[in-house]
Amino acid sequence: MENLLSTYKCIYEKSTLWDYYEERHHKQFDINEIFSKAFIKKYFKDGCKESVFNISKQFPKERISHTVSTFFLGIFIKSSFSSFDIKNFEPDFRYLWFLICLFHDVGYEYESNKDKYSIDKYTLTHFKRSKKIICDNWLINSWHPQAIPIEFDLNTIQQYYEFCRKEKNFVNHGFIGGLLLFNKLLKNFQDIKLKANKNERKIWFDKCLENSFEFGNLCWSEADKEFYQQASEVILAHNIWFCAEKEDRKLYEDYKLDNLIIIGHPEKRISLEKSPLLFLLALADTIEPLKAFPDIKSECLLEKIKIIKIEKGFQIEILDDCLDNDKWFKNICEMQEWLKISVRKINGGKDTLQLNVITEGDEKNKINC
């Protein structure tokens, strides 16, 4: 019987869909903690980036299987949108997606463990100092247009971090994760470059290593830093929420977050065309069911859900009446407030939701759920 678990297994077996490094030996697919941890660890190791992600120390246990599930769900969702062409991404969509998705919740430990990471203490300045963040002015001096919306300018995102810390009582894990990833990728790049220097003749180094080089059977280039930037910015932005409710407007205005107020401006929502990577992460991360049902065994849960492609989107169907999905479906419906999608209930909405992407020129103000 087709279900989300069988969909994941099918994608996993077609490794060219998701494996940037290709032609590797893969273990039998599972969705438990042991497999998920090994999957993430191996992906970073194959990219000579094992120093970037120490999963045993950095990653909250409750987010490991969710992360791998989100990874494969994102691969499936991407294939549902004909306009999401992987050829439009350099160096490769699979490369960017593995960096973004597999690292996106690394900062969650800082958000969830308030005893260890005090909201009063963890200003951005303190965090950057304590982690020896080497990147000045956040990542670099300008955001990459393919990564995040223009509304997320430097002042807005800095103010939003303080808004979360002072008004919402949490340290925003998206900011933490984005800054950590960029810093760690830059440091790893410099370490690899030094190793490559030692492995090659000095003449070759002087001539070629300045711009590009080879190490670990992989090609490295100064241009890689641009890709690090894109991935890090998407993670940084994935937990920034627009103001869509009138009762929240005054608070957003007090924190000079006018760019995030979208009441009466549905065109400001995150779109597939303008911010495809952030759109995909936000969509997959919200829909992913393991996070919504943490008390149900992963394999059992995925067998109770079916997601199929439809025109300009996909359809979510509950296969088991015992699954109480009201809250999950409610959260999915609310995505329409900040993502350019439409969600429609099928057959009364208890068991089936239909999601369609809204493209430019096809704006819809109405929320269907």
PDB file of C-alpha atoms in Angstrom, residues 105-339:
ATOM      1  CA  ASP A 105      17.650  22.547  13.414  1.00  0.00           C
ATOM      2  CA  VAL A 106      21.163  22.451  14.872  1.00  0.00           C
ATOM      3  CA  GLY A 107      20.415  25.633  16.819  1.00  0.00           C
ATOM      4  CA  TYR A 108      17.304  24.158  18.417  1.00  0.00           C
ATOM      5  CA  GLU A 109      19.244  23.161  21.535  1.00  0.00           C
ATOM      6  CA  TYR A 110      19.799  26.859  22.249  1.00  0.00           C
ATOM      7  CA  GLU A 111      16.086  27.556  21.945  1.00  0.00           C
ATOM      8  CA  SER A 112      14.766  24.601  23.935  1.00  0.00           C
ATOM      9  CA  ASN A 113      17.306  24.461  26.777  1.00  0.00           C
ATOM     10  CA  LYS A 114      16.602  27.778  28.545  1.00  0.00           C
ATOM     11  CA  ASP A 115      18.410  26.733  31.706  1.00  0.00           C
ATOM     12  CA  LYS A 116      21.684  26.337  29.826  1.00  0.00           C
ATOM     13  CA  TYR A 117      21.168  29.129  27.293  1.00  0.00           C
ATOM     14  CA  SER A 118      19.595  32.006  29.170  1.00  0.00           C
ATOM     15  CA  ILE A 119      17.541  34.399  27.063  1.00  0.00           C
ATOM     16  CA  ASP A 120      18.884  37.290  29.162  1.00  0.00           C
ATOM     17  CA  LYS A 121      22.467  36.323  28.414  1.00  0.00           C
ATOM     18  CA  TYR A 122      22.245  35.128  24.818  1.00  0.00           C
ATOM     19  CA  THR A 123      22.249  38.338  22.859  1.00  0.00           C
ATOM     20  CA  LEU A 124      23.643  38.021  19.353  1.00  0.00           C
ATOM     21  CA  THR A 125      26.800  39.802  20.477  1.00  0.00           C
ATOM     22  CA  HIS A 126      27.319  37.306  23.296  1.00  0.00           C
ATOM     23  CA  PHE A 127      26.640  34.331  21.036  1.00  0.00           C
ATOM     24  CA  LYS A 128      29.063  35.496  18.344  1.00  0.00           C
ATOM     25  CA  ARG A 129      31.737  36.146  20.957  1.00  0.00           C
ATOM     26  CA  SER A 130      31.246  32.827  22.774  1.00  0.00           C
ATOM     27  CA  LYS A 131      31.347  30.804  19.549  1.00  0.00           C
ATOM     28  CA  LYS A 132      34.139  32.869  18.002  1.00  0.00           C
ATOM     29  CA  ILE A 133      32.041  33.724  14.989  1.00  0.00           C
ATOM     30  CA  ILE A 134      34.509  35.045  12.438  1.00  0.00           C
ATOM     31  CA  CYS A 135      32.032  36.465   9.929  1.00  0.00           C
ATOM     32  CA  ASP A 136      31.586  40.214  10.263  1.00  0.00           C
ATOM     33  CA  ASN A 137      28.289  41.964   9.514  1.00  0.00           C
ATOM     34  CA  TRP A 138      26.404  38.691   9.939  1.00  0.00           C
ATOM     35  CA  LEU A 139      27.280  36.642   6.892  1.00  0.00           C
ATOM     36  CA  ILE A 140      28.554  39.031   4.255  1.00  0.00           C
ATOM     37  CA  ASN A 141      27.558  42.540   3.261  1.00  0.00           C
ATOM     38  CA  SER A 142      24.483  41.679   1.209  1.00  0.00           C
ATOM     39  CA  TRP A 143      21.868  38.951   1.145  1.00  0.00           C
ATOM     40  CA  HIS A 144      21.646  36.578  -1.779  1.00  0.00           C
ATOM     41  CA  PRO A 145      18.379  37.212  -3.697  1.00  0.00           C
ATOM     42  CA  GLN A 146      17.780  33.503  -4.249  1.00  0.00           C
ATOM     43  CA  ALA A 147      17.918  32.809  -0.523  1.00  0.00           C
ATOM     44  CA  ILE A 148      15.591  35.127   1.394  1.00  0.00           C
ATOM     45  CA  PRO A 149      13.015  37.882   0.684  1.00  0.00           C
ATOM     46  CA  ILE A 150      14.045  41.520   0.390  1.00  0.00           C
ATOM     47  CA  GLU A 151      11.896  42.312   3.442  1.00  0.00           C
ATOM     48  CA  PHE A 152      14.463  40.516   5.590  1.00  0.00           C
ATOM     49  CA  ASP A 153      17.032  43.308   5.573  1.00  0.00           C
ATOM     50  CA  LEU A 154      19.847  43.410   8.098  1.00  0.00           C
ATOM     51  CA  ASN A 155      18.169  45.794  10.528  1.00  0.00           C
ATOM     52  CA  THR A 156      14.889  43.845  10.434  1.00  0.00           C
ATOM     53  CA  ILE A 157      16.452  40.487  11.235  1.00  0.00           C
ATOM     54  CA  GLN A 158      18.570  41.928  14.050  1.00  0.00           C
ATOM     55  CA  GLN A 159      15.489  43.527  15.546  1.00  0.00           C
ATOM     56  CA  TYR A 160      13.551  40.285  15.128  1.00  0.00           C
ATOM     57  CA  TYR A 161      16.094  38.346  17.156  1.00  0.00           C
ATOM     58  CA  GLU A 162      15.653  40.837  19.997  1.00  0.00           C
ATOM     59  CA  PHE A 163      11.870  40.664  19.556  1.00  0.00           C
ATOM     60  CA  CYS A 164      11.959  36.877  20.048  1.00  0.00           C
ATOM     61  CA  ARG A 165      14.308  37.132  23.015  1.00  0.00           C
ATOM     62  CA  LYS A 166      12.512  39.915  24.886  1.00  0.00           C
ATOM     63  CA  GLU A 167       8.861  39.434  23.915  1.00  0.00           C
ATOM     64  CA  LYS A 168       8.525  35.748  23.022  1.00  0.00           C
ATOM     65  CA  ASN A 169      10.958  34.436  25.620  1.00  0.00           C
ATOM     66  CA  PHE A 170      13.183  32.290  23.389  1.00  0.00           C
ATOM     67  CA  VAL A 171      16.517  32.341  21.569  1.00  0.00           C
ATOM     68  CA  ASN A 172      15.705  31.964  17.867  1.00  0.00           C
ATOM     69  CA  HIS A 173      17.282  28.720  16.667  1.00  0.00           C
ATOM     70  CA  GLY A 174      17.198  29.792  13.029  1.00  0.00           C
ATOM     71  CA  PHE A 175      19.574  32.682  13.688  1.00  0.00           C
ATOM     72  CA  ILE A 176      21.877  30.476  15.746  1.00  0.00           C
ATOM     73  CA  GLY A 177      21.925  27.710  13.138  1.00  0.00           C
ATOM     74  CA  GLY A 178      22.554  30.064  10.221  1.00  0.00           C
ATOM     75  CA  LEU A 179      25.458  31.819  11.914  1.00  0.00           C
ATOM     76  CA  LEU A 180      26.969  28.522  13.074  1.00  0.00           C
ATOM     77  CA  LEU A 181      26.779  26.935   9.631  1.00  0.00           C
ATOM     78  CA  PHE A 182      28.407  29.835   7.807  1.00  0.00           C
ATOM     79  CA  ASN A 183      31.155  30.155  10.398  1.00  0.00           C
ATOM     80  CA  LYS A 184      31.894  26.432  10.425  1.00  0.00           C
ATOM     81  CA  LEU A 185      31.854  26.121   6.629  1.00  0.00           C
ATOM     82  CA  LEU A 186      34.314  28.999   6.267  1.00  0.00           C
ATOM     83  CA  LYS A 187      36.652  27.505   8.863  1.00  0.00           C
ATOM     84  CA  ASN A 188      36.418  24.067   7.251  1.00  0.00           C
ATOM     85  CA  PHE A 189      37.218  25.595   3.846  1.00  0.00           C
ATOM     86  CA  GLN A 190      40.355  27.256   5.195  1.00  0.00           C
ATOM     87  CA  ASP A 191      41.465  24.042   6.914  1.00  0.00           C
ATOM     88  CA  ILE A 192      40.946  22.032   3.707  1.00  0.00           C
ATOM     89  CA  LYS A 193      42.873  24.647   1.741  1.00  0.00           C
ATOM     90  CA  LEU A 194      45.831  24.348   4.116  1.00  0.00           C
ATOM     91  CA  LYS A 195      45.768  20.553   3.812  1.00  0.00           C
ATOM     92  CA  ALA A 196      45.673  20.801   0.031  1.00  0.00           C
ATOM     93  CA  ASN A 197      48.668  23.120   0.188  1.00  0.00           C
ATOM     94  CA  LYS A 198      50.679  20.553   2.108  1.00  0.00           C
ATOM     95  CA  ASN A 199      49.720  17.811  -0.342  1.00  0.00           C
ATOM     96  CA  GLU A 200      50.803  19.649  -3.473  1.00  0.00           C
ATOM     97  CA  ARG A 201      53.994  21.132  -4.794  1.00  0.00           C
ATOM     98  CA  LYS A 202      54.532  24.798  -3.904  1.00  0.00           C
ATOM     99  CA  ILE A 203      54.622  25.865  -7.557  1.00  0.00           C
ATOM    100  CA  TRP A 204      51.232  24.274  -8.226  1.00  0.00           C
ATOM    101  CA  PHE A 205      49.851  25.896  -5.091  1.00  0.00           C
ATOM    102  CA  ASP A 206      50.977  29.391  -6.075  1.00  0.00           C
ATOM    103  CA  LYS A 207      49.495  29.004  -9.528  1.00  0.00           C
ATOM    104  CA  CYS A 208      46.194  27.232  -8.901  1.00  0.00           C
ATOM    105  CA  LEU A 209      45.224  27.106  -5.253  1.00  0.00           C
ATOM    106  CA  GLU A 210      44.337  30.777  -5.016  1.00  0.00           C
ATOM    107  CA  ASN A 211      40.996  30.232  -6.797  1.00  0.00           C
ATOM    108  CA  SER A 212      40.325  26.483  -6.983  1.00  0.00           C
ATOM    109  CA  PHE A 213      41.856  23.198  -5.914  1.00  0.00           C
ATOM    110  CA  GLU A 214      41.158  19.509  -5.319  1.00  0.00           C
ATOM    111  CA  PHE A 215      41.059  17.663  -2.026  1.00  0.00           C
ATOM    112  CA  GLY A 216      39.395  14.419  -0.971  1.00  0.00           C
ATOM    113  CA  ASN A 217      38.430  13.701  -4.588  1.00  0.00           C
ATOM    114  CA  LEU A 218      36.319  16.866  -4.519  1.00  0.00           C
ATOM    115  CA  CYS A 219      36.660  20.217  -6.265  1.00  0.00           C
ATOM    116  CA  TRP A 220      36.909  23.302  -4.060  1.00  0.00           C
ATOM    117  CA  SER A 221      36.667  26.938  -5.056  1.00  0.00           C
ATOM    118  CA  GLU A 222      36.474  30.398  -3.513  1.00  0.00           C
ATOM    119  CA  ALA A 223      33.049  30.565  -5.172  1.00  0.00           C
ATOM    120  CA  ASP A 224      31.881  27.943  -2.661  1.00  0.00           C
ATOM    121  CA  LYS A 225      31.560  30.717  -0.087  1.00  0.00           C
ATOM    122  CA  GLU A 226      28.609  32.121  -2.033  1.00  0.00           C
ATOM    123  CA  PHE A 227      26.836  28.771  -1.714  1.00  0.00           C
ATOM    124  CA  TYR A 228      27.642  28.661   1.996  1.00  0.00           C
ATOM    125  CA  GLN A 229      26.038  32.072   2.238  1.00  0.00           C
ATOM    126  CA  GLN A 230      22.816  30.976   0.547  1.00  0.00           C
ATOM    127  CA  ALA A 231      22.409  27.899   2.730  1.00  0.00           C
ATOM    128  CA  SER A 232      23.155  29.806   5.930  1.00  0.00           C
ATOM    129  CA  GLU A 233      20.745  32.626   5.112  1.00  0.00           C
ATOM    130  CA  VAL A 234      17.886  30.210   4.479  1.00  0.00           C
ATOM    131  CA  ILE A 235      18.470  28.580   7.873  1.00  0.00           C
ATOM    132  CA  LEU A 236      18.737  31.988   9.553  1.00  0.00           C
ATOM    133  CA  ALA A 237      15.428  33.102   8.025  1.00  0.00           C
ATOM    134  CA  HIS A 238      13.376  29.925   8.349  1.00  0.00           C
ATOM    135  CA  ASN A 239      12.126  30.813  11.838  1.00  0.00           C
ATOM    136  CA  ILE A 240      11.187  34.443  11.134  1.00  0.00           C
ATOM    137  CA  TRP A 241       7.429  34.941  11.288  1.00  0.00           C
ATOM    138  CA  PHE A 242       5.381  37.615   9.581  1.00  0.00           C
ATOM    139  CA  CYS A 243       2.744  39.610  11.426  1.00  0.00           C
ATOM    140  CA  ALA A 244      -0.588  38.461   9.992  1.00  0.00           C
ATOM    141  CA  GLU A 245      -2.842  39.254  12.964  1.00  0.00           C
ATOM    142  CA  LYS A 246      -4.060  42.763  13.846  1.00  0.00           C
ATOM    143  CA  GLU A 247      -3.533  42.227  17.576  1.00  0.00           C
ATOM    144  CA  ASP A 248       0.215  41.724  16.964  1.00  0.00           C
ATOM    145  CA  ARG A 249       0.707  44.774  14.783  1.00  0.00           C
ATOM    146  CA  LYS A 250       1.524  47.285  17.530  1.00  0.00           C
ATOM    147  CA  LEU A 251       4.243  45.053  18.967  1.00  0.00           C
ATOM    148  CA  TYR A 252       5.870  44.584  15.552  1.00  0.00           C
ATOM    149  CA  GLU A 253       5.777  48.329  15.005  1.00  0.00           C
ATOM    150  CA  ASP A 254       7.368  48.963  18.405  1.00  0.00           C
ATOM    151  CA  TYR A 255      10.310  46.778  17.371  1.00  0.00           C
ATOM    152  CA  LYS A 256      10.544  48.483  13.951  1.00  0.00           C
ATOM    153  CA  LEU A 257       9.483  45.287  12.193  1.00  0.00           C
ATOM    154  CA  ASP A 258       7.219  47.027   9.679  1.00  0.00           C
ATOM    155  CA  ASN A 259       8.735  44.954   6.842  1.00  0.00           C
ATOM    156  CA  LEU A 260       7.261  41.828   8.437  1.00  0.00           C
ATOM    157  CA  ILE A 261       3.710  43.171   8.672  1.00  0.00           C
ATOM    158  CA  ILE A 262       1.746  41.565   5.841  1.00  0.00           C
ATOM    159  CA  ILE A 263      -1.803  42.399   6.938  1.00  0.00           C
ATOM    160  CA  GLY A 264      -3.541  43.414   3.724  1.00  0.00           C
ATOM    161  CA  HIS A 265      -0.421  42.606   1.696  1.00  0.00           C
ATOM    162  CA  PRO A 266      -0.569  38.921   0.676  1.00  0.00           C
ATOM    163  CA  GLU A 267       1.964  39.642  -2.070  1.00  0.00           C
ATOM    164  CA  LYS A 268       4.629  39.856   0.656  1.00  0.00           C
ATOM    165  CA  ARG A 269       4.290  36.176   1.489  1.00  0.00           C
ATOM    166  CA  ILE A 270       7.274  33.916   0.800  1.00  0.00           C
ATOM    167  CA  SER A 271       7.000  32.652  -2.766  1.00  0.00           C
ATOM    168  CA  LEU A 272       8.412  29.783  -4.782  1.00  0.00           C
ATOM    169  CA  GLU A 273       9.564  32.132  -7.540  1.00  0.00           C
ATOM    170  CA  LYS A 274      11.419  34.681  -5.421  1.00  0.00           C
ATOM    171  CA  SER A 275      12.738  32.604  -2.512  1.00  0.00           C
ATOM    172  CA  PRO A 276      12.598  28.967  -3.668  1.00  0.00           C
ATOM    173  CA  LEU A 277      14.967  27.482  -1.093  1.00  0.00           C
ATOM    174  CA  LEU A 278      13.334  29.183   1.884  1.00  0.00           C
ATOM    175  CA  PHE A 279       9.894  28.364   0.478  1.00  0.00           C
ATOM    176  CA  LEU A 280      10.771  24.677   0.220  1.00  0.00           C
ATOM    177  CA  LEU A 281      12.306  24.463   3.694  1.00  0.00           C
ATOM    178  CA  ALA A 282       9.378  26.305   5.309  1.00  0.00           C
ATOM    179  CA  LEU A 283       6.850  24.099   3.542  1.00  0.00           C
ATOM    180  CA  ALA A 284       8.567  20.766   4.213  1.00  0.00           C
ATOM    181  CA  ASP A 285       9.488  21.674   7.800  1.00  0.00           C
ATOM    182  CA  THR A 286       5.879  22.599   8.648  1.00  0.00           C
ATOM    183  CA  ILE A 287       4.229  19.640   6.933  1.00  0.00           C
ATOM    184  CA  GLU A 288       6.709  17.027   8.153  1.00  0.00           C
ATOM    185  CA  PRO A 289       4.640  14.757  10.448  1.00  0.00           C
ATOM    186  CA  LEU A 290       7.210  13.316  12.895  1.00  0.00           C
ATOM    187  CA  LYS A 291       7.543  16.697  14.595  1.00  0.00           C
ATOM    188  CA  ALA A 292       3.738  16.982  14.826  1.00  0.00           C
ATOM    189  CA  PHE A 293       3.285  13.494  16.343  1.00  0.00           C
ATOM    190  CA  PRO A 294       6.398  12.911  18.514  1.00  0.00           C
ATOM    191  CA  ASP A 295       4.779  10.158  20.609  1.00  0.00           C
ATOM    192  CA  ILE A 296       4.102   7.831  17.664  1.00  0.00           C
ATOM    193  CA  LYS A 297       6.834   5.541  16.356  1.00  0.00           C
ATOM    194  CA  SER A 298       8.230   7.041  13.156  1.00  0.00           C
ATOM    195  CA  GLU A 299       7.657   4.096  10.833  1.00  0.00           C
ATOM    196  CA  CYS A 300       4.153   3.506  12.161  1.00  0.00           C
ATOM    197  CA  LEU A 301       3.229   7.170  11.688  1.00  0.00           C
ATOM    198  CA  LEU A 302       4.516   7.425   8.128  1.00  0.00           C
ATOM    199  CA  GLU A 303       2.448   4.366   7.203  1.00  0.00           C
ATOM    200  CA  LYS A 304      -0.697   6.247   8.283  1.00  0.00           C
ATOM    201  CA  ILE A 305      -0.121   9.143   5.857  1.00  0.00           C
ATOM    202  CA  LYS A 306      -0.126   9.406   2.082  1.00  0.00           C
ATOM    203  CA  ILE A 307       1.116  12.349  -0.009  1.00  0.00           C
ATOM    204  CA  ILE A 308       0.561  12.337  -3.758  1.00  0.00           C
ATOM    205  CA  LYS A 309       1.353  14.794  -6.533  1.00  0.00           C
ATOM    206  CA  ILE A 310      -1.408  16.811  -8.152  1.00  0.00           C
ATOM    207  CA  GLU A 311      -1.346  19.708 -10.586  1.00  0.00           C
ATOM    208  CA  LYS A 312       0.712  22.588  -9.138  1.00  0.00           C
ATOM    209  CA  GLY A 313       1.004  20.901  -5.775  1.00  0.00           C
ATOM    210  CA  PHE A 314       0.214  17.815  -3.758  1.00  0.00           C
ATOM    211  CA  GLN A 315      -2.445  16.198  -1.593  1.00  0.00           C
ATOM    212  CA  ILE A 316      -2.128  14.912   1.981  1.00  0.00           C
ATOM    213  CA  GLU A 317      -4.363  12.009   2.963  1.00  0.00           C
ATOM    214  CA  ILE A 318      -4.790  10.316   6.352  1.00  0.00           C
ATOM    215  CA  LEU A 319      -5.018   6.535   5.959  1.00  0.00           C
ATOM    216  CA  ASP A 320      -5.870   5.643   9.556  1.00  0.00           C
ATOM    217  CA  ASP A 321      -8.901   7.111  11.362  1.00  0.00           C
ATOM    218  CA  CYS A 322      -7.197   6.680  14.737  1.00  0.00           C
ATOM    219  CA  LEU A 323      -4.746   9.488  13.944  1.00  0.00           C
ATOM    220  CA  ASP A 324      -5.884  12.730  15.553  1.00  0.00           C
ATOM    221  CA  ASN A 325      -4.690  15.145  12.900  1.00  0.00           C
ATOM    222  CA  ASP A 326      -6.788  18.247  13.691  1.00  0.00           C
ATOM    223  CA  LYS A 327      -3.918  20.308  15.120  1.00  0.00           C
ATOM    224  CA  TRP A 328      -1.534  19.228  12.353  1.00  0.00           C
ATOM    225  CA  PHE A 329      -4.006  20.163   9.607  1.00  0.00           C
ATOM    226  CA  LYS A 330      -4.689  23.475  11.360  1.00  0.00           C
ATOM    227  CA  ASN A 331      -0.984  24.347  11.289  1.00  0.00           C
ATOM    228  CA  ILE A 332      -0.806  23.437   7.608  1.00  0.00           C
ATOM    229  CA  CYS A 333      -3.795  25.646   6.811  1.00  0.00           C
ATOM    230  CA  GLU A 334      -2.202  28.567   8.657  1.00  0.00           C
ATOM    231  CA  MET A 335       0.785  28.440   6.316  1.00  0.00           C
ATOM    232  CA  GLN A 336      -1.348  30.374   3.831  1.00  0.00           C
ATOM    233  CA  GLU A 337      -0.845  33.454   5.985  1.00  0.00           C
ATOM    234  CA  TRP A 338       2.881  33.588   5.222  1.00  0.00           C
ATOM    235  CA  LEU A 339       3.538  31.240   2.277  1.00  0.00           C
TER     236      LEU A 339
END
